[in-house]
Short mmCIF file of N, CA and C in Angstrom, two decimals:
data_model
loop_
_atom_site.label_atom_id
_atom_site.label_comp_id
_atom_site.label_asym_id
_atom_site.label_seq_id
_atom_site.Cartn_x
_atom_site.Cartn_y
_atom_site.Cartn_z
N MET I 261 94.07 93.45 65.58
CA MET I 261 93.35 93.28 66.81
C MET I 261 93.29 94.61 67.54
N ARG I 262 92.09 95.04 67.91
CA ARG I 262 91.92 96.31 68.59
C ARG I 262 91.93 96.10 70.09
N GLN I 263 92.62 97.01 70.78
CA GLN I 263 92.69 96.96 72.23
C GLN I 263 92.37 98.33 72.77
N PHE I 264 91.62 98.39 73.83
CA PHE I 264 91.29 99.65 74.45
C PHE I 264 91.38 99.48 75.95
N PHE I 265 91.85 100.51 76.61
CA PHE I 265 92.01 100.48 78.05
C PHE I 265 91.20 101.61 78.66
N PHE I 266 90.56 101.34 79.78
CA PHE I 266 89.71 102.32 80.42
C PHE I 266 90.08 102.41 81.88
N LEU I 267 89.96 103.60 82.41
CA LEU I 267 90.25 103.84 83.82
C LEU I 267 89.05 104.51 84.43
N LEU I 268 88.68 104.07 85.59
CA LEU I 268 87.58 104.70 86.30
C LEU I 268 87.88 104.63 87.78
N ALA I 269 87.80 105.74 88.42
CA ALA I 269 87.92 105.78 89.86
C ALA I 269 86.51 105.73 90.40
N ILE I 270 86.24 104.74 91.19
CA ILE I 270 84.91 104.55 91.73
C ILE I 270 85.00 104.73 93.24
N VAL I 271 84.23 105.63 93.76
CA VAL I 271 84.23 105.91 95.18
C VAL I 271 83.00 105.26 95.78
N VAL I 272 83.24 104.49 96.83
CA VAL I 272 82.15 103.80 97.49
C VAL I 272 82.01 104.37 98.89
N THR I 273 80.83 104.74 99.25
CA THR I 273 80.58 105.28 100.57
C THR I 273 80.74 104.17 101.60
N THR I 274 81.49 104.44 102.63
CA THR I 274 81.71 103.46 103.68
C THR I 274 80.59 103.56 104.70
N GLY I 275 80.08 102.43 105.11
CA GLY I 275 79.03 102.39 106.11
C GLY I 275 79.33 101.32 107.14
N LEU I 276 78.68 101.40 108.25
CA LEU I 276 78.88 100.41 109.30
C LEU I 276 77.72 99.43 109.28
N THR I 277 78.02 98.18 109.49
CA THR I 277 76.97 97.18 109.56
C THR I 277 77.09 96.46 110.89
N SER I 278 75.98 95.95 111.36
CA SER I 278 75.99 95.25 112.64
C SER I 278 76.25 93.76 112.47
N GLU I 279 76.16 93.27 111.23
CA GLU I 279 76.38 91.85 110.98
C GLU I 279 77.61 91.66 110.12
N ILE I 280 78.26 90.55 110.30
CA ILE I 280 79.38 90.18 109.43
C ILE I 280 78.78 89.41 108.26
N PRO I 281 78.96 89.92 107.04
CA PRO I 281 78.35 89.24 105.89
C PRO I 281 79.01 87.90 105.61
N TYR I 282 78.24 87.02 105.01
CA TYR I 282 78.75 85.72 104.58
C TYR I 282 79.89 85.92 103.60
N GLN I 283 81.00 85.24 103.79
CA GLN I 283 82.16 85.36 102.90
C GLN I 283 82.06 84.30 101.82
N GLU I 284 81.67 84.71 100.65
CA GLU I 284 81.52 83.81 99.52
C GLU I 284 82.89 83.52 98.91
N GLU I 285 83.13 82.26 98.58
CA GLU I 285 84.37 81.91 97.90
C GLU I 285 84.21 82.20 96.42
N VAL I 286 85.17 82.90 95.87
CA VAL I 286 85.16 83.24 94.45
C VAL I 286 86.46 82.69 93.87
N CYS I 287 86.34 81.85 92.86
CA CYS I 287 87.55 81.27 92.28
C CYS I 287 88.04 82.12 91.11
N LEU I 288 89.32 82.01 90.83
CA LEU I 288 89.94 82.67 89.69
C LEU I 288 90.25 81.63 88.62
N SER I 289 90.05 82.00 87.37
CA SER I 289 90.51 81.15 86.28
C SER I 289 92.04 81.19 86.28
N THR I 290 92.67 80.30 85.55
CA THR I 290 94.13 80.33 85.49
C THR I 290 94.62 81.64 84.87
N GLU I 291 93.88 82.21 83.92
CA GLU I 291 94.27 83.49 83.30
C GLU I 291 94.11 84.64 84.29
N GLU I 292 93.05 84.61 85.11
CA GLU I 292 92.86 85.64 86.13
C GLU I 292 93.96 85.55 87.19
N LYS I 293 94.30 84.34 87.60
CA LYS I 293 95.39 84.15 88.57
C LYS I 293 96.71 84.63 87.98
N LYS I 294 96.92 84.38 86.69
CA LYS I 294 98.12 84.86 86.02
C LYS I 294 98.19 86.38 86.05
N LEU I 295 97.06 87.05 85.80
CA LEU I 295 97.04 88.51 85.85
C LEU I 295 97.35 89.00 87.26
N PHE I 296 96.76 88.38 88.26
CA PHE I 296 97.07 88.73 89.65
C PHE I 296 98.57 88.62 89.90
N ASP I 297 99.16 87.49 89.52
CA ASP I 297 100.59 87.26 89.73
C ASP I 297 101.44 88.27 88.95
N LEU I 298 101.07 88.57 87.71
CA LEU I 298 101.82 89.55 86.92
C LEU I 298 101.77 90.93 87.55
N ILE I 299 100.63 91.32 88.07
CA ILE I 299 100.52 92.62 88.74
C ILE I 299 101.40 92.64 89.98
N MET I 300 101.38 91.56 90.76
CA MET I 300 102.21 91.52 91.97
C MET I 300 103.70 91.52 91.61
N ASP I 301 104.08 90.80 90.55
CA ASP I 301 105.49 90.81 90.11
C ASP I 301 105.90 92.20 89.65
N TYR I 302 105.02 92.87 88.93
CA TYR I 302 105.31 94.23 88.47
C TYR I 302 105.48 95.17 89.65
N ARG I 303 104.61 95.08 90.62
CA ARG I 303 104.73 95.91 91.83
C ARG I 303 106.03 95.59 92.57
N LYS I 304 106.36 94.32 92.66
CA LYS I 304 107.60 93.93 93.34
C LYS I 304 108.81 94.53 92.63
N SER I 305 108.79 94.57 91.29
CA SER I 305 109.91 95.15 90.54
C SER I 305 110.05 96.65 90.82
N LYS I 306 108.99 97.27 91.32
CA LYS I 306 109.00 98.69 91.68
C LYS I 306 109.18 98.88 93.19
N ARG I 307 109.49 97.78 93.87
CA ARG I 307 109.69 97.76 95.33
C ARG I 307 108.44 98.18 96.10
N LEU I 308 107.31 97.72 95.61
CA LEU I 308 106.03 97.99 96.25
C LEU I 308 105.50 96.72 96.90
N LYS I 309 104.71 96.90 97.93
CA LYS I 309 104.12 95.77 98.64
C LYS I 309 103.07 95.08 97.76
N PRO I 310 102.90 93.77 97.95
CA PRO I 310 101.81 93.09 97.25
C PRO I 310 100.47 93.59 97.77
N ILE I 311 99.44 93.43 96.98
CA ILE I 311 98.08 93.83 97.36
C ILE I 311 97.32 92.56 97.74
N PRO I 312 96.68 92.55 98.90
CA PRO I 312 95.90 91.37 99.28
C PRO I 312 94.76 91.09 98.30
N TYR I 313 94.58 89.82 97.99
CA TYR I 313 93.50 89.38 97.10
C TYR I 313 92.16 89.52 97.81
N SER I 314 91.15 90.00 97.10
CA SER I 314 89.81 90.14 97.65
C SER I 314 88.81 89.33 96.84
N SER I 315 88.18 88.37 97.48
CA SER I 315 87.13 87.61 96.79
C SER I 315 85.92 88.50 96.51
N LYS I 316 85.65 89.48 97.38
CA LYS I 316 84.53 90.38 97.16
C LYS I 316 84.75 91.25 95.92
N LEU I 317 85.94 91.83 95.79
CA LEU I 317 86.21 92.66 94.61
C LEU I 317 86.32 91.80 93.36
N SER I 318 86.79 90.57 93.49
CA SER I 318 86.82 89.67 92.34
C SER I 318 85.40 89.31 91.89
N LYS I 319 84.50 89.16 92.85
CA LYS I 319 83.11 88.91 92.47
C LYS I 319 82.57 90.07 91.65
N VAL I 320 82.87 91.31 92.05
CA VAL I 320 82.43 92.49 91.30
C VAL I 320 83.07 92.49 89.92
N ALA I 321 84.38 92.25 89.86
CA ALA I 321 85.10 92.26 88.58
C ALA I 321 84.57 91.17 87.64
N GLN I 322 84.39 89.97 88.15
CA GLN I 322 83.92 88.87 87.33
C GLN I 322 82.47 89.07 86.88
N THR I 323 81.66 89.64 87.73
CA THR I 323 80.29 89.95 87.35
C THR I 323 80.28 90.99 86.24
N HIS I 324 81.16 91.99 86.38
CA HIS I 324 81.19 93.06 85.39
C HIS I 324 81.68 92.57 84.02
N VAL I 325 82.75 91.77 83.97
CA VAL I 325 83.23 91.32 82.66
C VAL I 325 82.21 90.41 81.98
N ARG I 326 81.46 89.63 82.74
CA ARG I 326 80.43 88.79 82.14
C ARG I 326 79.27 89.64 81.61
N ASP I 327 78.91 90.66 82.37
CA ASP I 327 77.87 91.57 81.90
C ASP I 327 78.33 92.28 80.63
N LEU I 328 79.57 92.74 80.61
CA LEU I 328 80.10 93.39 79.40
C LEU I 328 80.08 92.44 78.21
N MET I 329 80.57 91.24 78.42
CA MET I 329 80.66 90.28 77.31
C MET I 329 79.28 89.90 76.78
N ASN I 330 78.33 89.71 77.68
CA ASN I 330 77.00 89.24 77.28
C ASN I 330 76.04 90.35 76.84
N ASN I 331 76.28 91.59 77.31
CA ASN I 331 75.27 92.63 77.10
C ASN I 331 75.80 93.95 76.55
N TYR I 332 77.07 94.07 76.32
CA TYR I 332 77.64 95.34 75.87
C TYR I 332 78.16 95.18 74.45
N ASP I 333 77.76 96.05 73.57
CA ASP I 333 78.21 96.01 72.18
C ASP I 333 79.30 97.06 72.00
N TYR I 334 80.54 96.62 72.10
CA TYR I 334 81.66 97.56 72.03
C TYR I 334 81.67 98.35 70.73
N GLU I 335 81.34 97.71 69.63
CA GLU I 335 81.38 98.37 68.32
C GLU I 335 80.28 99.41 68.17
N ASN I 336 79.16 99.24 68.85
CA ASN I 336 78.02 100.17 68.74
C ASN I 336 77.59 100.65 70.13
N ARG I 337 78.54 101.10 70.90
CA ARG I 337 78.30 101.42 72.30
C ARG I 337 77.62 102.76 72.54
N GLY I 338 77.66 103.67 71.58
CA GLY I 338 77.09 104.99 71.82
C GLY I 338 77.89 105.73 72.87
N GLU I 339 77.22 106.43 73.74
CA GLU I 339 77.93 107.24 74.74
C GLU I 339 78.32 106.46 75.99
N CYS I 340 77.79 105.26 76.17
CA CYS I 340 78.08 104.45 77.36
C CYS I 340 79.40 103.70 77.18
N ASN I 341 80.38 103.97 78.04
CA ASN I 341 81.67 103.29 77.91
C ASN I 341 81.66 101.98 78.68
N PRO I 342 82.74 101.18 78.61
CA PRO I 342 82.75 99.87 79.26
C PRO I 342 82.68 99.86 80.79
N HIS I 343 82.62 101.01 81.42
CA HIS I 343 82.37 101.03 82.87
C HIS I 343 80.87 100.99 83.15
N SER I 344 80.08 100.86 82.10
CA SER I 344 78.62 100.80 82.22
C SER I 344 78.17 99.39 82.60
N TRP I 345 76.98 99.31 83.14
CA TRP I 345 76.35 98.03 83.52
C TRP I 345 74.99 97.96 82.86
N SER I 346 74.62 96.79 82.39
CA SER I 346 73.32 96.60 81.74
C SER I 346 72.20 96.54 82.78
N SER I 347 70.99 96.42 82.28
CA SER I 347 69.82 96.24 83.15
C SER I 347 69.46 94.76 83.26
N LYS I 348 70.37 93.88 82.86
CA LYS I 348 70.07 92.45 82.79
C LYS I 348 70.74 91.64 83.89
N GLY I 349 70.69 92.16 85.12
CA GLY I 349 71.29 91.44 86.23
C GLY I 349 70.72 91.91 87.55
N ASP I 350 71.25 91.37 88.62
CA ASP I 350 70.82 91.73 89.97
C ASP I 350 71.59 92.94 90.47
N TRP I 351 71.55 94.02 89.72
CA TRP I 351 72.21 95.28 90.05
C TRP I 351 71.45 96.39 89.36
N SER I 352 71.75 97.62 89.72
CA SER I 352 71.11 98.74 89.04
C SER I 352 71.89 99.04 87.76
N ALA I 353 71.16 99.35 86.68
CA ALA I 353 71.77 99.66 85.40
C ALA I 353 72.53 100.97 85.49
N CYS I 354 73.54 101.12 84.63
CA CYS I 354 74.39 102.30 84.69
C CYS I 354 74.97 102.59 83.32
N CYS I 355 74.73 103.77 82.79
CA CYS I 355 75.40 104.22 81.57
C CYS I 355 76.48 105.20 81.98
N TYR I 356 77.71 104.73 81.97
CA TYR I 356 78.83 105.57 82.39
C TYR I 356 79.36 106.30 81.16
N THR I 357 79.33 107.62 81.21
CA THR I 357 79.75 108.44 80.09
C THR I 357 81.13 109.05 80.33
N SER I 358 81.79 109.45 79.26
CA SER I 358 83.15 109.97 79.36
C SER I 358 83.24 111.26 80.17
N ASP I 359 82.12 111.98 80.33
CA ASP I 359 82.15 113.21 81.13
C ASP I 359 81.97 112.92 82.63
N HIS I 360 81.84 111.67 83.00
CA HIS I 360 81.70 111.22 84.40
C HIS I 360 80.45 111.77 85.08
N ALA I 361 79.47 112.26 84.30
CA ALA I 361 78.26 112.84 84.86
C ALA I 361 77.45 111.83 85.66
N GLN I 362 77.55 110.55 85.31
CA GLN I 362 76.79 109.51 86.00
C GLN I 362 77.69 108.66 86.91
N ALA I 363 78.76 109.25 87.39
CA ALA I 363 79.71 108.48 88.21
C ALA I 363 79.05 107.84 89.42
N SER I 364 78.07 108.50 89.98
CA SER I 364 77.44 107.95 91.19
C SER I 364 76.78 106.60 90.93
N CYS I 365 76.41 106.32 89.67
CA CYS I 365 75.79 105.02 89.40
C CYS I 365 76.78 103.88 89.57
N MET I 366 78.07 104.19 89.54
CA MET I 366 79.09 103.17 89.71
C MET I 366 79.55 103.02 91.16
N TRP I 367 79.44 104.08 91.92
CA TRP I 367 80.01 104.07 93.26
C TRP I 367 79.49 102.96 94.16
N ASP I 368 78.29 102.53 93.93
CA ASP I 368 77.67 101.52 94.79
C ASP I 368 77.88 100.09 94.35
N LYS I 369 78.54 99.86 93.21
CA LYS I 369 78.65 98.49 92.69
C LYS I 369 79.33 97.51 93.64
N PRO I 370 80.47 97.82 94.27
CA PRO I 370 81.05 96.83 95.19
C PRO I 370 80.10 96.47 96.34
N ARG I 371 79.47 97.47 96.92
CA ARG I 371 78.52 97.20 98.00
C ARG I 371 77.28 96.49 97.47
N GLU I 372 76.79 96.95 96.34
CA GLU I 372 75.57 96.40 95.74
C GLU I 372 75.73 94.93 95.35
N ILE I 373 76.89 94.57 94.84
CA ILE I 373 77.09 93.22 94.31
C ILE I 373 77.69 92.26 95.34
N SER I 374 78.60 92.77 96.18
CA SER I 374 79.31 91.83 97.07
C SER I 374 79.32 92.21 98.54
N GLY I 375 78.75 93.36 98.89
CA GLY I 375 78.79 93.78 100.28
C GLY I 375 80.13 94.38 100.69
N TYR I 376 80.98 94.69 99.72
CA TYR I 376 82.30 95.26 100.02
C TYR I 376 82.13 96.71 100.49
N GLU I 377 82.83 97.08 101.52
CA GLU I 377 82.81 98.45 102.04
C GLU I 377 84.18 99.08 101.80
N GLY I 378 84.21 100.20 101.16
CA GLY I 378 85.46 100.91 100.91
C GLY I 378 85.45 101.52 99.52
N ASN I 379 86.42 102.36 99.25
CA ASN I 379 86.54 102.97 97.93
C ASN I 379 87.00 101.96 96.90
N GLY I 380 86.44 102.02 95.71
CA GLY I 380 86.82 101.12 94.64
C GLY I 380 87.31 101.89 93.43
N PHE I 381 88.31 101.34 92.75
CA PHE I 381 88.89 101.95 91.56
C PHE I 381 89.03 100.86 90.50
N GLU I 382 88.47 101.09 89.32
CA GLU I 382 88.43 100.06 88.29
C GLU I 382 89.24 100.46 87.06
N ILE I 383 90.01 99.51 86.55
CA ILE I 383 90.60 99.65 85.23
C ILE I 383 90.04 98.52 84.38
N ALA I 384 89.81 98.81 83.10
CA ALA I 384 89.21 97.82 82.21
C ALA I 384 89.93 97.82 80.88
N TYR I 385 89.86 96.69 80.20
CA TYR I 385 90.46 96.61 78.87
C TYR I 385 89.64 95.70 77.99
N TYR I 386 89.68 96.00 76.70
CA TYR I 386 88.95 95.26 75.68
C TYR I 386 89.93 94.84 74.60
N SER I 387 89.81 93.61 74.14
CA SER I 387 90.60 93.14 73.01
C SER I 387 89.70 92.30 72.12
N SER I 388 89.59 92.68 70.86
CA SER I 388 88.70 91.96 69.94
C SER I 388 89.13 90.51 69.77
N GLY I 389 90.40 90.21 70.01
CA GLY I 389 90.90 88.84 69.89
C GLY I 389 90.75 88.03 71.16
N GLY I 390 90.22 88.62 72.21
CA GLY I 390 90.07 87.94 73.50
C GLY I 390 91.05 88.49 74.51
N ALA I 391 90.56 88.80 75.67
CA ALA I 391 91.40 89.36 76.73
C ALA I 391 92.32 88.30 77.31
N ASN I 392 93.52 88.71 77.65
CA ASN I 392 94.44 87.81 78.36
C ASN I 392 95.31 88.62 79.30
N ALA I 393 95.89 87.95 80.26
CA ALA I 393 96.63 88.60 81.34
C ALA I 393 97.83 89.40 80.83
N THR I 394 98.65 88.81 80.01
CA THR I 394 99.88 89.47 79.56
C THR I 394 99.57 90.72 78.75
N GLU I 395 98.69 90.59 77.77
CA GLU I 395 98.33 91.73 76.93
C GLU I 395 97.70 92.85 77.75
N GLY I 396 96.82 92.48 78.67
CA GLY I 396 96.17 93.47 79.52
C GLY I 396 97.17 94.25 80.34
N LEU I 397 98.04 93.54 81.04
CA LEU I 397 99.01 94.24 81.89
C LEU I 397 99.97 95.08 81.06
N GLU I 398 100.46 94.55 79.96
CA GLU I 398 101.38 95.32 79.12
C GLU I 398 100.74 96.61 78.61
N GLY I 399 99.47 96.53 78.24
CA GLY I 399 98.76 97.73 77.80
C GLY I 399 98.58 98.73 78.92
N TRP I 400 98.20 98.25 80.10
CA TRP I 400 98.03 99.14 81.25
C TRP I 400 99.35 99.79 81.64
N LYS I 401 100.44 99.03 81.58
CA LYS I 401 101.76 99.59 81.93
C LYS I 401 102.15 100.74 81.00
N LYS I 402 101.75 100.67 79.74
CA LYS I 402 102.07 101.71 78.75
C LYS I 402 101.11 102.89 78.82
N SER I 403 100.02 102.75 79.52
CA SER I 403 98.99 103.78 79.56
C SER I 403 99.26 104.78 80.68
N PRO I 404 99.36 106.08 80.35
CA PRO I 404 99.59 107.09 81.39
C PRO I 404 98.45 107.19 82.40
N GLY I 405 97.27 106.72 82.04
CA GLY I 405 96.15 106.75 82.98
C GLY I 405 96.02 105.51 83.84
N HIS I 406 96.64 104.41 83.42
CA HIS I 406 96.50 103.15 84.15
C HIS I 406 97.73 102.78 84.97
N ASN I 407 98.92 102.99 84.40
CA ASN I 407 100.14 102.60 85.10
C ASN I 407 100.25 103.23 86.49
N PRO I 408 99.94 104.52 86.65
CA PRO I 408 100.03 105.10 88.00
C PRO I 408 99.17 104.37 89.02
N LEU I 409 98.03 103.86 88.60
CA LEU I 409 97.16 103.12 89.51
C LEU I 409 97.80 101.81 89.92
N LEU I 410 98.43 101.13 88.96
CA LEU I 410 99.09 99.85 89.24
C LEU I 410 100.23 99.99 90.24
N ILE I 411 100.95 101.12 90.18
CA ILE I 411 102.16 101.27 91.00
C ILE I 411 102.09 102.44 91.98
N ASN I 412 100.88 102.91 92.25
CA ASN I 412 100.67 103.98 93.23
C ASN I 412 101.59 105.18 92.99
N SER I 413 101.58 105.69 91.77
CA SER I 413 102.34 106.90 91.49
C SER I 413 101.39 108.02 91.09
N GLY I 414 101.91 109.22 90.94
CA GLY I 414 101.08 110.36 90.56
C GLY I 414 99.94 110.57 91.54
N THR I 415 98.74 110.69 91.02
CA THR I 415 97.55 110.90 91.83
C THR I 415 97.36 109.83 92.90
N TRP I 416 97.88 108.65 92.63
CA TRP I 416 97.64 107.49 93.49
C TRP I 416 98.75 107.27 94.52
N ASN I 417 99.75 108.16 94.61
CA ASN I 417 100.92 107.89 95.45
C ASN I 417 100.65 107.94 96.95
N LYS I 418 99.58 108.54 97.38
CA LYS I 418 99.28 108.61 98.81
C LYS I 418 98.38 107.45 99.27
N LEU I 419 97.95 106.62 98.34
CA LEU I 419 97.06 105.52 98.68
C LEU I 419 97.83 104.22 98.85
N GLU I 420 97.35 103.41 99.77
CA GLU I 420 97.87 102.05 99.93
C GLU I 420 96.73 101.11 99.58
N TRP I 421 96.94 100.28 98.55
CA TRP I 421 95.91 99.34 98.16
C TRP I 421 95.80 98.25 99.21
N LYS I 422 94.59 98.03 99.71
CA LYS I 422 94.34 97.01 100.72
C LYS I 422 93.61 95.81 100.16
N ALA I 423 93.18 95.90 98.89
CA ALA I 423 92.46 94.78 98.28
C ALA I 423 92.47 94.94 96.77
N ILE I 424 92.46 93.79 96.08
CA ILE I 424 92.41 93.77 94.62
C ILE I 424 91.50 92.63 94.17
N GLY I 425 90.75 92.88 93.10
CA GLY I 425 89.89 91.86 92.51
C GLY I 425 90.14 91.80 91.01
N ILE I 426 90.04 90.60 90.46
CA ILE I 426 90.39 90.35 89.06
C ILE I 426 89.23 89.68 88.33
N GLY I 427 89.00 90.10 87.09
CA GLY I 427 88.02 89.45 86.23
C GLY I 427 88.46 89.49 84.77
N ILE I 428 88.51 88.33 84.12
CA ILE I 428 88.78 88.23 82.68
C ILE I 428 87.74 87.28 82.11
N TYR I 429 87.09 87.72 81.04
CA TYR I 429 86.10 86.86 80.40
C TYR I 429 85.89 87.35 78.98
N GLY I 430 86.00 86.46 78.03
CA GLY I 430 85.80 86.83 76.64
C GLY I 430 86.78 87.91 76.20
N GLN I 431 86.26 89.03 75.79
CA GLN I 431 87.08 90.11 75.26
C GLN I 431 87.42 91.19 76.29
N TYR I 432 87.03 90.97 77.55
CA TYR I 432 87.20 92.01 78.57
C TYR I 432 88.05 91.54 79.74
N GLY I 433 88.82 92.47 80.26
CA GLY I 433 89.57 92.27 81.49
C GLY I 433 89.32 93.46 82.40
N VAL I 434 89.11 93.20 83.68
CA VAL I 434 88.81 94.25 84.65
C VAL I 434 89.59 93.95 85.93
N VAL I 435 90.15 95.02 86.52
CA VAL I 435 90.81 94.90 87.82
C VAL I 435 90.25 95.99 88.71
N TRP I 436 89.88 95.61 89.92
CA TRP I 436 89.41 96.57 90.92
C TRP I 436 90.44 96.66 92.03
N PHE I 437 90.72 97.88 92.45
CA PHE I 437 91.63 98.16 93.57
C PHE I 437 90.84 98.88 94.65
N SER I 438 91.29 98.74 95.90
CA SER I 438 90.66 99.50 96.97
C SER I 438 91.68 99.86 98.05
N ASN I 439 91.49 101.03 98.62
CA ASN I 439 92.26 101.43 99.79
C ASN I 439 91.38 101.40 101.03
N GLY I 440 90.21 100.80 100.91
CA GLY I 440 89.25 100.74 102.01
C GLY I 440 89.42 99.49 102.85
N GLU I 441 88.37 98.71 102.89
CA GLU I 441 88.31 97.51 103.72
C GLU I 441 89.44 96.55 103.34
N GLU I 442 90.27 96.23 104.32
CA GLU I 442 91.34 95.26 104.04
C GLU I 442 90.74 93.88 103.97
N GLU I 443 91.09 93.17 102.94
CA GLU I 443 90.59 91.81 102.78
C GLU I 443 91.69 90.98 102.16
N SER I 444 92.06 89.94 102.82
CA SER I 444 93.02 89.00 102.27
C SER I 444 92.39 87.62 102.36
N THR I 445 91.88 87.17 101.23
CA THR I 445 91.25 85.86 101.20
C THR I 445 92.10 84.93 100.34
N LYS I 446 91.94 83.67 100.59
CA LYS I 446 92.70 82.66 99.86
C LYS I 446 92.27 82.64 98.40
N ILE I 447 93.22 82.56 97.50
CA ILE I 447 92.91 82.44 96.08
C ILE I 447 92.58 80.99 95.79
N ILE I 448 91.44 80.78 95.18
CA ILE I 448 91.00 79.45 94.78
C ILE I 448 90.98 79.43 93.25
N ILE I 449 91.62 78.46 92.65
CA ILE I 449 91.64 78.33 91.21
C ILE I 449 90.43 77.52 90.77
N CYS I 450 89.69 78.02 89.79
CA CYS I 450 88.49 77.32 89.30
C CYS I 450 88.91 76.02 88.63
N LYS I 451 88.14 75.01 88.80
CA LYS I 451 88.42 73.72 88.17
C LYS I 451 87.61 73.57 86.92
#
């Protein structure tokens, strides 16, 4: 079974709005809730504060993993890595390359998809056998590029995560973190 982990720092321009956007309820599958809990337990073991759950960032994460599963060919991906977005949805298409030359195409995704304001940082993982919470977190913990994001070390040590969103679907798992807009919404488990 092949597993790959990806890290992308996505910067979202903060803007002011005169209206309060509608707060959409986004439910988590039991596997997504498990990943949320595993991340919080891992942070607690490092004496770090829990990160508030964000339905807006979860909407972005869940939209992205579904787009990846339905429209991204991991085996024949070419230069576009899994931080890319297809042209088959209500968002702008994005071919994210390893040289980060098209990074700006990602920066607007939280605002574009959910109205979230603040900086966004995404980690992603692929497993040919199907993504799951335990395997995803264990892989990220072993990854020098992902673990610091999970526990605010290295480059990430000056940031305080104010929101987290989770998405697992098919062979992909995605987690979004933000130090921007604080959002703590109730976790709803999908039925």
